Coordinates of C-alpha atoms and ligand atoms in Angstrom, one line a residue:
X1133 CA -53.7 4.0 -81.9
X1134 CA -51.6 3.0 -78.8
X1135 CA -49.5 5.6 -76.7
X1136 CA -47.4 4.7 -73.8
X1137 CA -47.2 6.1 -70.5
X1138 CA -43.9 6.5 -69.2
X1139 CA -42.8 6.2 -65.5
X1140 CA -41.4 9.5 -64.4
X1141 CA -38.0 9.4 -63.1
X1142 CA -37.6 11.8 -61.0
X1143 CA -39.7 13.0 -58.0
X1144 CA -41.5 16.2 -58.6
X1145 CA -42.5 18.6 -56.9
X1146 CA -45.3 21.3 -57.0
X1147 CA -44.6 24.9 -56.6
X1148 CA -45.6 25.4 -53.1
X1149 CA -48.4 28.3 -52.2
X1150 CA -45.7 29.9 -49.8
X1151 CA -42.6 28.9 -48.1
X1152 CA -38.8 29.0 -49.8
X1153 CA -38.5 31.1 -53.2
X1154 CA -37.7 29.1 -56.1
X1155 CA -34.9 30.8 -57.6
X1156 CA -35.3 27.8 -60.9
X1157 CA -37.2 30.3 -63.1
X1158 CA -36.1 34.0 -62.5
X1159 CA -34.8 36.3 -64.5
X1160 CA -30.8 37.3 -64.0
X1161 CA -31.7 40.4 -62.3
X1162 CA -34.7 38.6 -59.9
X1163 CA -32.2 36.5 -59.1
X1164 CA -29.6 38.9 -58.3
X1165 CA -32.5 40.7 -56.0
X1166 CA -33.5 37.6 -54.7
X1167 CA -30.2 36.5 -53.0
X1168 CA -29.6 40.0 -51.7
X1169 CA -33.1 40.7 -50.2
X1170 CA -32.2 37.4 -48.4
X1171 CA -28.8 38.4 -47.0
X1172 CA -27.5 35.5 -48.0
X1173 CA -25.2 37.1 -50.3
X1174 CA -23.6 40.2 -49.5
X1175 CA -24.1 43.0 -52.2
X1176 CA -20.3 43.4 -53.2
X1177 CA -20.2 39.7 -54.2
X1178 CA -23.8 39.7 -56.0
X1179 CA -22.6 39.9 -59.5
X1180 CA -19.9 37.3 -59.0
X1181 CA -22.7 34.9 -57.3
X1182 CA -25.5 35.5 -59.1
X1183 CA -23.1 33.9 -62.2
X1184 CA -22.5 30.9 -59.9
X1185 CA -26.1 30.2 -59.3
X1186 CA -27.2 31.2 -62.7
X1187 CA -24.6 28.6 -64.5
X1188 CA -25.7 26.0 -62.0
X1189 CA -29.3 26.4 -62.5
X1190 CA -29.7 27.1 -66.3
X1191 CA -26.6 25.5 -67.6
X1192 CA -26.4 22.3 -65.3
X1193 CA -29.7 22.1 -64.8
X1194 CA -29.4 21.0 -61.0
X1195 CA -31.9 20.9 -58.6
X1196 CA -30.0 20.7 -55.4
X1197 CA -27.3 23.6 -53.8
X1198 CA -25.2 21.0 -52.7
X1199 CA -24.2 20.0 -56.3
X1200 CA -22.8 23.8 -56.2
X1201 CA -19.6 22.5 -55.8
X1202 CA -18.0 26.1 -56.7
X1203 CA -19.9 27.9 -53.6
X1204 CA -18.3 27.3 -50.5
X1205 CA -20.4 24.8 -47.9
X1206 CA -21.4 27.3 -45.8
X1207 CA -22.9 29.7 -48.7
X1208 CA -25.1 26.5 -50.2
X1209 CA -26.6 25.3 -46.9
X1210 CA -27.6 29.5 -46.5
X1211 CA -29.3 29.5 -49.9
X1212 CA -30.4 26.2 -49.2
X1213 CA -32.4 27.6 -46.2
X1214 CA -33.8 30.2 -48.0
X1215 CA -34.6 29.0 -51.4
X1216 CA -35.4 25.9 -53.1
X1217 CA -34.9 24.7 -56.9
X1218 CA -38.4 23.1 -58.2
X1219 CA -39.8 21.7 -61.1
X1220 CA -43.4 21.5 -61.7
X1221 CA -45.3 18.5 -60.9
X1222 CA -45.4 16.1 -64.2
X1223 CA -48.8 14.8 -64.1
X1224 CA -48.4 12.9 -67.1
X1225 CA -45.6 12.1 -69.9
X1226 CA -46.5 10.4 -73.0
X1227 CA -44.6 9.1 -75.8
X1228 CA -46.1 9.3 -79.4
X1229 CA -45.1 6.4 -81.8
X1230 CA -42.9 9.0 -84.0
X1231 CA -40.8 9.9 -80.8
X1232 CA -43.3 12.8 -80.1
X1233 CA -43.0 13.8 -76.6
X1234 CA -45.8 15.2 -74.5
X1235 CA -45.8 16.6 -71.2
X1236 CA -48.5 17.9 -68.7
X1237 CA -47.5 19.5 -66.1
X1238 CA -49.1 21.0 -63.1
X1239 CA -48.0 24.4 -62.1
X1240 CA -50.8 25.2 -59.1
X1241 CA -53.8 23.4 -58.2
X1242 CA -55.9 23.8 -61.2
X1243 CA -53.5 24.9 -63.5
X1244 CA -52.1 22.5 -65.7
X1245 CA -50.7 23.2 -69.1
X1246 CA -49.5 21.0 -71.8
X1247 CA -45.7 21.1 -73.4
X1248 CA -44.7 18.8 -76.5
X1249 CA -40.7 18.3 -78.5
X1250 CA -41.1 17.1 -81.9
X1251 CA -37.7 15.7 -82.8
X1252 CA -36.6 16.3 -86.5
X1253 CA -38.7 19.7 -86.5
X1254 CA -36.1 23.0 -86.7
X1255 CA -32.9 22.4 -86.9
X1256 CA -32.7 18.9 -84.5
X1257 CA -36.3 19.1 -82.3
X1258 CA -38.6 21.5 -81.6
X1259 CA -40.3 22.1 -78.1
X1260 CA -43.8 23.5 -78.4
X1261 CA -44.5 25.4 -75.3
X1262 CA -47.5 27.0 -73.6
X1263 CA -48.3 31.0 -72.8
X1264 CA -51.2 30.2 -70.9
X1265 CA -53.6 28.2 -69.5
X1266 CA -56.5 27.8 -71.9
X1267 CA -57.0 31.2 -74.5
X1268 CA -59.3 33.9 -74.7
X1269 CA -59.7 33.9 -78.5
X1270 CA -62.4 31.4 -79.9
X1271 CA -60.8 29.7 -82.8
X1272 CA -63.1 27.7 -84.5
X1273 CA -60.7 25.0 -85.3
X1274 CA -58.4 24.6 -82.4
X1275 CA -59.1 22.5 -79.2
X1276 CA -57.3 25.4 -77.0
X1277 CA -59.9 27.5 -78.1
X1278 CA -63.0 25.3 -76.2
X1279 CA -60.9 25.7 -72.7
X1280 CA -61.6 28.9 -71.3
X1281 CA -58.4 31.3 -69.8
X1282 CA -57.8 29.8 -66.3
X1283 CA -54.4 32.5 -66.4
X1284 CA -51.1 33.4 -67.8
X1285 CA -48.2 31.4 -67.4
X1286 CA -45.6 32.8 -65.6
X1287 CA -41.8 33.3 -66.9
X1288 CA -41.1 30.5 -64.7
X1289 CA -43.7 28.6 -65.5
X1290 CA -42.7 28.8 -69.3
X1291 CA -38.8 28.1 -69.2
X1292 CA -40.5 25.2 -66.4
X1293 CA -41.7 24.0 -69.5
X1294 CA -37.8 23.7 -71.2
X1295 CA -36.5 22.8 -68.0
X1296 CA -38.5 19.5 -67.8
X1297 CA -38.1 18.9 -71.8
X1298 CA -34.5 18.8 -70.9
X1299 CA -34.7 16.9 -67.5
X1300 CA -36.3 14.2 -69.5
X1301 CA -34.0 14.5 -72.5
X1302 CA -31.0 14.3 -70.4
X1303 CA -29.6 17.2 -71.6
X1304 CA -27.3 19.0 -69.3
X1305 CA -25.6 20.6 -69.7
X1306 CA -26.2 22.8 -72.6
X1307 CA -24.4 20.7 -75.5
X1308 CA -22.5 23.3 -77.6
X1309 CA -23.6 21.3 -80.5
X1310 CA -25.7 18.5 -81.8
X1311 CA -28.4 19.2 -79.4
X1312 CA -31.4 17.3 -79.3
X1313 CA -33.8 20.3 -78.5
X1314 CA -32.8 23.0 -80.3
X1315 CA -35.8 25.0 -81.3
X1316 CA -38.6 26.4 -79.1
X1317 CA -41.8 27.5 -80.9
X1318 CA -44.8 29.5 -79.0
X1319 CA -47.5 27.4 -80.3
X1320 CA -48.8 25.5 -77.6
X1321 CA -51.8 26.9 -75.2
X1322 CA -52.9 30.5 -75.5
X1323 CA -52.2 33.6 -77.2
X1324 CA -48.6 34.6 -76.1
X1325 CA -49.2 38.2 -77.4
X1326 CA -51.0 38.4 -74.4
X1327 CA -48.6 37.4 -71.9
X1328 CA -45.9 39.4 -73.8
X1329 CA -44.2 40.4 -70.6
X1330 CA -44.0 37.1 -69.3
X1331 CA -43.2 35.7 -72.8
X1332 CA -40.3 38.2 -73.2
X1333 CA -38.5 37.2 -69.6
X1334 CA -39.0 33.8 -70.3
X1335 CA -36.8 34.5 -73.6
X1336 CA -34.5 36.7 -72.2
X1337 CA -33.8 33.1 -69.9
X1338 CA -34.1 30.7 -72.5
X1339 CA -31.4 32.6 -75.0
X1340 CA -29.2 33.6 -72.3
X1341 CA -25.3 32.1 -73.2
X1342 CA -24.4 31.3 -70.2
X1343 CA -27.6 29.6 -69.5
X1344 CA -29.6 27.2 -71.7
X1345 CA -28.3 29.0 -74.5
X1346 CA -31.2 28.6 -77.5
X1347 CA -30.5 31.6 -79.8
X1348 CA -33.2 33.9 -80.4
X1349 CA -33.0 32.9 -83.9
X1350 CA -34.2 29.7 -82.8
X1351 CA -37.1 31.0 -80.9
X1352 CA -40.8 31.6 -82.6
X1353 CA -43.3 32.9 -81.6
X1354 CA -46.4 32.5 -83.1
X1355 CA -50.0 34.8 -83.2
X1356 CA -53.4 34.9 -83.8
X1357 CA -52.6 38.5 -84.9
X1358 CA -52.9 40.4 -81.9
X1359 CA -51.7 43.8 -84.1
X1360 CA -50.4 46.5 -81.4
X1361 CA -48.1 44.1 -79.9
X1362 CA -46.3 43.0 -83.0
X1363 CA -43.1 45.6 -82.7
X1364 CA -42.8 45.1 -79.2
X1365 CA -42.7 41.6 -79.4
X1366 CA -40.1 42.2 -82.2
X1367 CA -38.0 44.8 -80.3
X1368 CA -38.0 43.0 -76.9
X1369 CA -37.2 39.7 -78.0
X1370 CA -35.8 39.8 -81.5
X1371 CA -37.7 36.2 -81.6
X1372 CA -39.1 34.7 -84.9
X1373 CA -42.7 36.0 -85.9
X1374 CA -45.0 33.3 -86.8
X1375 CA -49.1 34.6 -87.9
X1376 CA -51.9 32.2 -88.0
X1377 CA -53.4 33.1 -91.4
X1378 CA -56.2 30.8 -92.5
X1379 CA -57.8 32.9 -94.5
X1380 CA -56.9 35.3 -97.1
X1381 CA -60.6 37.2 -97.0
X1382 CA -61.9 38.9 -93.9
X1383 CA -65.2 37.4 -94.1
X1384 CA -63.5 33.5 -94.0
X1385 CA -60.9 34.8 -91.2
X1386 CA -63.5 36.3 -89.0
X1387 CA -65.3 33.1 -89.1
X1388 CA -62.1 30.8 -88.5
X1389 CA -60.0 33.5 -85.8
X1390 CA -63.2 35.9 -84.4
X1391 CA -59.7 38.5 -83.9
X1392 CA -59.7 39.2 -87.3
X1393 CA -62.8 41.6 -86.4
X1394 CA -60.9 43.5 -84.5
X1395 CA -57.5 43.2 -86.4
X1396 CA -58.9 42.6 -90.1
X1397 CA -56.2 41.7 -92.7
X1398 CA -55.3 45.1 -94.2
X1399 CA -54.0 46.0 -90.5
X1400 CA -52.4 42.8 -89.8
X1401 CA -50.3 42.7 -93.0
X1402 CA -49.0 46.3 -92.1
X1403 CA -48.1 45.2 -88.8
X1404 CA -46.5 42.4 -90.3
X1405 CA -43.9 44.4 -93.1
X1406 CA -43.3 46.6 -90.1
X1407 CA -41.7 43.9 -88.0
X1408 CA -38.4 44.5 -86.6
X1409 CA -35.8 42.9 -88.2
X1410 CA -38.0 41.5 -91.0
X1411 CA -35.3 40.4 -94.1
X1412 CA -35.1 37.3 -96.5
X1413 CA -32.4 35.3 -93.6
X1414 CA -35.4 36.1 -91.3
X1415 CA -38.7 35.2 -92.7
X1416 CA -42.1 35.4 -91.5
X1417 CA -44.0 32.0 -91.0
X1418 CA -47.3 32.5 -92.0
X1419 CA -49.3 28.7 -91.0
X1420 CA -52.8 27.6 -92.9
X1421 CA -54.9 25.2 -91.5
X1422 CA -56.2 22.9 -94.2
X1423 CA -59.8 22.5 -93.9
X1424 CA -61.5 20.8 -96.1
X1425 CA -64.2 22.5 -98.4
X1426 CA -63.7 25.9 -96.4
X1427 CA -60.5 27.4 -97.5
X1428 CA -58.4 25.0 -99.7
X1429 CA -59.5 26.0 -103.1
X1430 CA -57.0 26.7 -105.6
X1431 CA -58.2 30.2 -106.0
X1432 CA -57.4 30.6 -102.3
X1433 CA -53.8 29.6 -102.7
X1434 CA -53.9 32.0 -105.2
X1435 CA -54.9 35.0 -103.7
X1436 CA -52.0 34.0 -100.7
X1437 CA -49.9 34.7 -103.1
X1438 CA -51.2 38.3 -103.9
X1439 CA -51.5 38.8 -100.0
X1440 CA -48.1 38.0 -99.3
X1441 CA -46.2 39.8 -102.2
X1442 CA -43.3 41.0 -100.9
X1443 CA -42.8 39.8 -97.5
X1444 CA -39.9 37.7 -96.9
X1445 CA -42.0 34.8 -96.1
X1446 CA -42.8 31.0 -95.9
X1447 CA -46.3 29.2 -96.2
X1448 CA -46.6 26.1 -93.6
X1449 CA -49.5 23.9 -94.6
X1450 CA -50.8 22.3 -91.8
X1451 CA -53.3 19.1 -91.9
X1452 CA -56.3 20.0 -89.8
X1453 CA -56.0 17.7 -86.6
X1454 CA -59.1 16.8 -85.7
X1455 CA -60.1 16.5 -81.9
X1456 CA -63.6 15.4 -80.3
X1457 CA -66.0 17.1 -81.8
X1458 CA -64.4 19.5 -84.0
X1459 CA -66.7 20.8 -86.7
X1460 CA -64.2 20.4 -89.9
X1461 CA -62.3 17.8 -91.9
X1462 CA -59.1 17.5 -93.0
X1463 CA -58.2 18.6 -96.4
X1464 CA -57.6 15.8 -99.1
X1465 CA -53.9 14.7 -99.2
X1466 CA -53.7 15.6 -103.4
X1467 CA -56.0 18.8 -102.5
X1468 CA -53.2 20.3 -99.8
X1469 CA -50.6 19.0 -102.4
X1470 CA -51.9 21.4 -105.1
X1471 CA -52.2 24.0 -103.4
X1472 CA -48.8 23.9 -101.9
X1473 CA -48.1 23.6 -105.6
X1474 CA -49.7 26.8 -106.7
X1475 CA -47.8 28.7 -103.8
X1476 CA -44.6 27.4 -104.7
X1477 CA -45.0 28.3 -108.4
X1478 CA -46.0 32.2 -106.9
X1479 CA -42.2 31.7 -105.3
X1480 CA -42.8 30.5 -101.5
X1481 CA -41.6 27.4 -99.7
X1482 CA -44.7 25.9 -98.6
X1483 CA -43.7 22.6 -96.7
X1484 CA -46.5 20.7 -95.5
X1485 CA -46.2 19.9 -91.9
X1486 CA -46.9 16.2 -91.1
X1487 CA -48.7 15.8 -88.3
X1488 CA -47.0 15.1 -85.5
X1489 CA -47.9 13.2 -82.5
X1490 CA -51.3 12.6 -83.3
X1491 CA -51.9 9.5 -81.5
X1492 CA -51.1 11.3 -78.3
X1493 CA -53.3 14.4 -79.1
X1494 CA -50.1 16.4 -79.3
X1495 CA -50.3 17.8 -82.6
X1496 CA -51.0 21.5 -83.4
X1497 CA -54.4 22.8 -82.0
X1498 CA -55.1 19.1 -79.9
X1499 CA -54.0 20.8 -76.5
X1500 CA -56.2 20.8 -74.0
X1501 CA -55.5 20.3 -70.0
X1502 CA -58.5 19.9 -68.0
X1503 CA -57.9 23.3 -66.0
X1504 CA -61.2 25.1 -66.0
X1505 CA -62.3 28.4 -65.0
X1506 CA -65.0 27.6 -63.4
X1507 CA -62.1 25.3 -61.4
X1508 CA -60.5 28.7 -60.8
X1509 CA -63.5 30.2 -58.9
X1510 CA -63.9 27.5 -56.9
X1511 CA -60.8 27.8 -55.7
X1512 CA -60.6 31.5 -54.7
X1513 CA -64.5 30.7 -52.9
X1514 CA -62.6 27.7 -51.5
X1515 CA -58.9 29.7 -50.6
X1516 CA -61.4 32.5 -48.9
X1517 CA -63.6 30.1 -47.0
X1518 CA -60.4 28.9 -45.8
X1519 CA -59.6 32.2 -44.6
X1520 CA -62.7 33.5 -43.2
X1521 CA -62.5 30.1 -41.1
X1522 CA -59.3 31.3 -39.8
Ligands
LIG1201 N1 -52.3 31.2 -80.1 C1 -51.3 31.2 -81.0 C2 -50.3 30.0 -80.8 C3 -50.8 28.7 -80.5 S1 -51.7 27.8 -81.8 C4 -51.8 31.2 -82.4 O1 -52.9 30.9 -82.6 O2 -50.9 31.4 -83.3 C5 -50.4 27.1 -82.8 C6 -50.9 26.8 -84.3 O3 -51.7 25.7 -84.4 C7 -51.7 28.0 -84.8 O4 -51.3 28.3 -86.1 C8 -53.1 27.5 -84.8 O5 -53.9 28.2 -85.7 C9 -52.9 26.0 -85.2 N2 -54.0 25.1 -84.9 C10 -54.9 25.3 -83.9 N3 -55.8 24.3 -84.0 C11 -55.4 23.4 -85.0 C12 -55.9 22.2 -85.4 N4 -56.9 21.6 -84.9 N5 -55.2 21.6 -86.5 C13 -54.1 22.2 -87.0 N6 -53.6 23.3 -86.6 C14 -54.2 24.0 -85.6
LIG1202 FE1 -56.0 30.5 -79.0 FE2 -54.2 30.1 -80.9 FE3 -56.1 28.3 -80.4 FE4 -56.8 30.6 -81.5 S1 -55.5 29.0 -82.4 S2 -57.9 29.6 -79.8 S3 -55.4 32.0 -80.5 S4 -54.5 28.9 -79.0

């Protein structure tokens, strides 16, 4: 399989260790703070600027003050001296044969974390973003799961990750219709029920209507099924919920997601009906990993069906995607077939997703940046050798 490497077009930039604030990533009130801490703006016109800069920033998507053409000169070369607009540094864009688009970007020495859009997934494309930088939680079957946590991702870092999808799709600002990226879906690196504060600003930018304007409705976030965080991710972001089943016994889901000893079934299907907001126009996605000989049997599909009754729900088969040296196979194409079959007959829509972007090692559970923890120590022994040598 051939991919192509893209040239970037546009200069990046890495977010620097100190120096000028970025204001490209803050939340409404940070931003707010941020230009009166700085005494750039006075306090009785914060409100009325913080619009300005906000509009600029998250509907225009510029980079530059001096494209503020609604701020008077004087006010953009102040914020200019004080703050700076930044992307992170694209270390490399790739382009799948299907139109898949890949990103990874570096946010900080050492921390680099994959983004992907899947055009024609949602309601126009889909843009798969990170949570954090490699995952705690050991799935058996997902690439993520080898890389050890290097961090979370910051707000910033995360609507970083939309920023650059939209840089690269050319699309500023914010179309009020036929967008190209219209969906965002947690379901890139990490566990983002672990990052829930960060997950939540980030949303609180992403949906905002004067901003980049992606309705909550369009946002999903998806979880290994960390339980106590379910209704607060409900209540504070009114996002999509999205649960990586697998398995409908305990024994078979402890093996595949090691969480489900902590959270076993039972609990996570309460959590689950208790989900704010939870009604047949907003349905949970509940996604199966087809892996062949381990849970594909039609006696499996069946007892889905019994473990969902009466959620307001839909079933999203996905093909295992194998990466270097995973330890399962992909179901059979008729074997994924029938059981989608059985779980439409028990009254679910079970689409099957295609895999997407595989040539490119962008499909689901292929992520992996080369950000190590062990890079991570290294680089607090070498940021401290740095300052005991003054
Ligand atoms: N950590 C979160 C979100 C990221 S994973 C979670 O686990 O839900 C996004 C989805 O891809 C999850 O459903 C995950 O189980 C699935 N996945 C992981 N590895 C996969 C693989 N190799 N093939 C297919 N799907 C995979
Ligand atoms: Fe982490 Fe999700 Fe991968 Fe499990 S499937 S290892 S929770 S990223």
């Amino acid at each position: 399989m051939t991919s192509l490497t893209l040239e970037l077009k546009r200069p990046t930039l890495a977010e620097p260790v100190s120096g000028p604030k970025n204001l490209a990533g803050l939340t409404r009130p940070q931003l707010q703070a941020a230009l009166v801490e700085s005494g750039v703006v006075e306090p009785a016109k914060a409100k009325m600027r913080t619009s300005q800069v906000w509009r600029w920033v998250h509907n225009f998507g510029v980079t530059d003050f001096a494209r503020m053409t609604d701020i008077a000169k004087d006010a953009r070369a102040r914020l200019e001296d004080h703050f700076v607009l930044q992307r992170p540094e694209i270390v490399d864009r790739q382009i799948s044969r299907d139109g898949t688009r890949k990103w990874l970007l570096r946010f900080a020495p050492g921390v680099e974390a994959e983004s992907v859009f899947i055009p024609g997934v949602g309601r126009a494309g889909a843009l798969c973003v990170s949570s954090q930088v490699g995952c705690t939680l050991n799935c058996t079957f997902c690439h993520t799961g080898t890389q050890a946590l290097v961090r979370n991702l910051t707000a910033a870092e995360i609507v970083a990750q939309v920023q650059v999808a939209r840089d690269d799709l050319g699309e500023w600002p914010s179309p009020k219709e036929d967008r190209r990226l219209s969906n965002i879906v947690f379901m890139g690196m990490g566990e983002p029920l672990y990052n829930l504060d960060n997950v939540a600003a980030a949303i609180d930018i992403i949906a905002d209507n004067e901003g980049i304007a992606i309705s909550r409705r369009r946002i999903t976030v998806s979880t290994s099924g960390v339980v106590p965080e379910l209704q607060a991710l409900g209540e504070r972001t009114q996002a999509m919920l999205a649960i990586s089943l697998h398995a409908t016994n305990d024994a078979l889901r402890e093996e595949l997601v090691p969480l489900n000893k902590k959270y076993p079934i039972a609990e996570l299907m309460a959590g689950i009906r208790a989900y704010p907001g939870l009604a047949n126009a907003k349905r949970v996605t509940f996604e199966y990993v087809m892996l062949k000989g381990v849970n594909d049997s039609p006696a499996e599909a069946k007892a889905l069906v019994q473990l969902l009754k009466g959620i307001p729900a839909k079933i999203n088969l996905i093909p295992f995607n194998p990466w270097p040296g995973s330890p399962y196979e992909c179901s059979d194409w008729g074997t994924i077939e029938a059981f989608a079959a059985i779980l439409n007959r028990g009254g679910y829509a079970s689409p099957i997703r295609t895999p997407r972007g595989r040539d490119i090692l962008a499909a689901c559970g292929q992520l992996k940046s080369e950000s190590e923890k062990v890079r991570a120590s290294v680089r607090r022994k070498a940021a401290a050798a740095d300052v005991a040598n003054g």
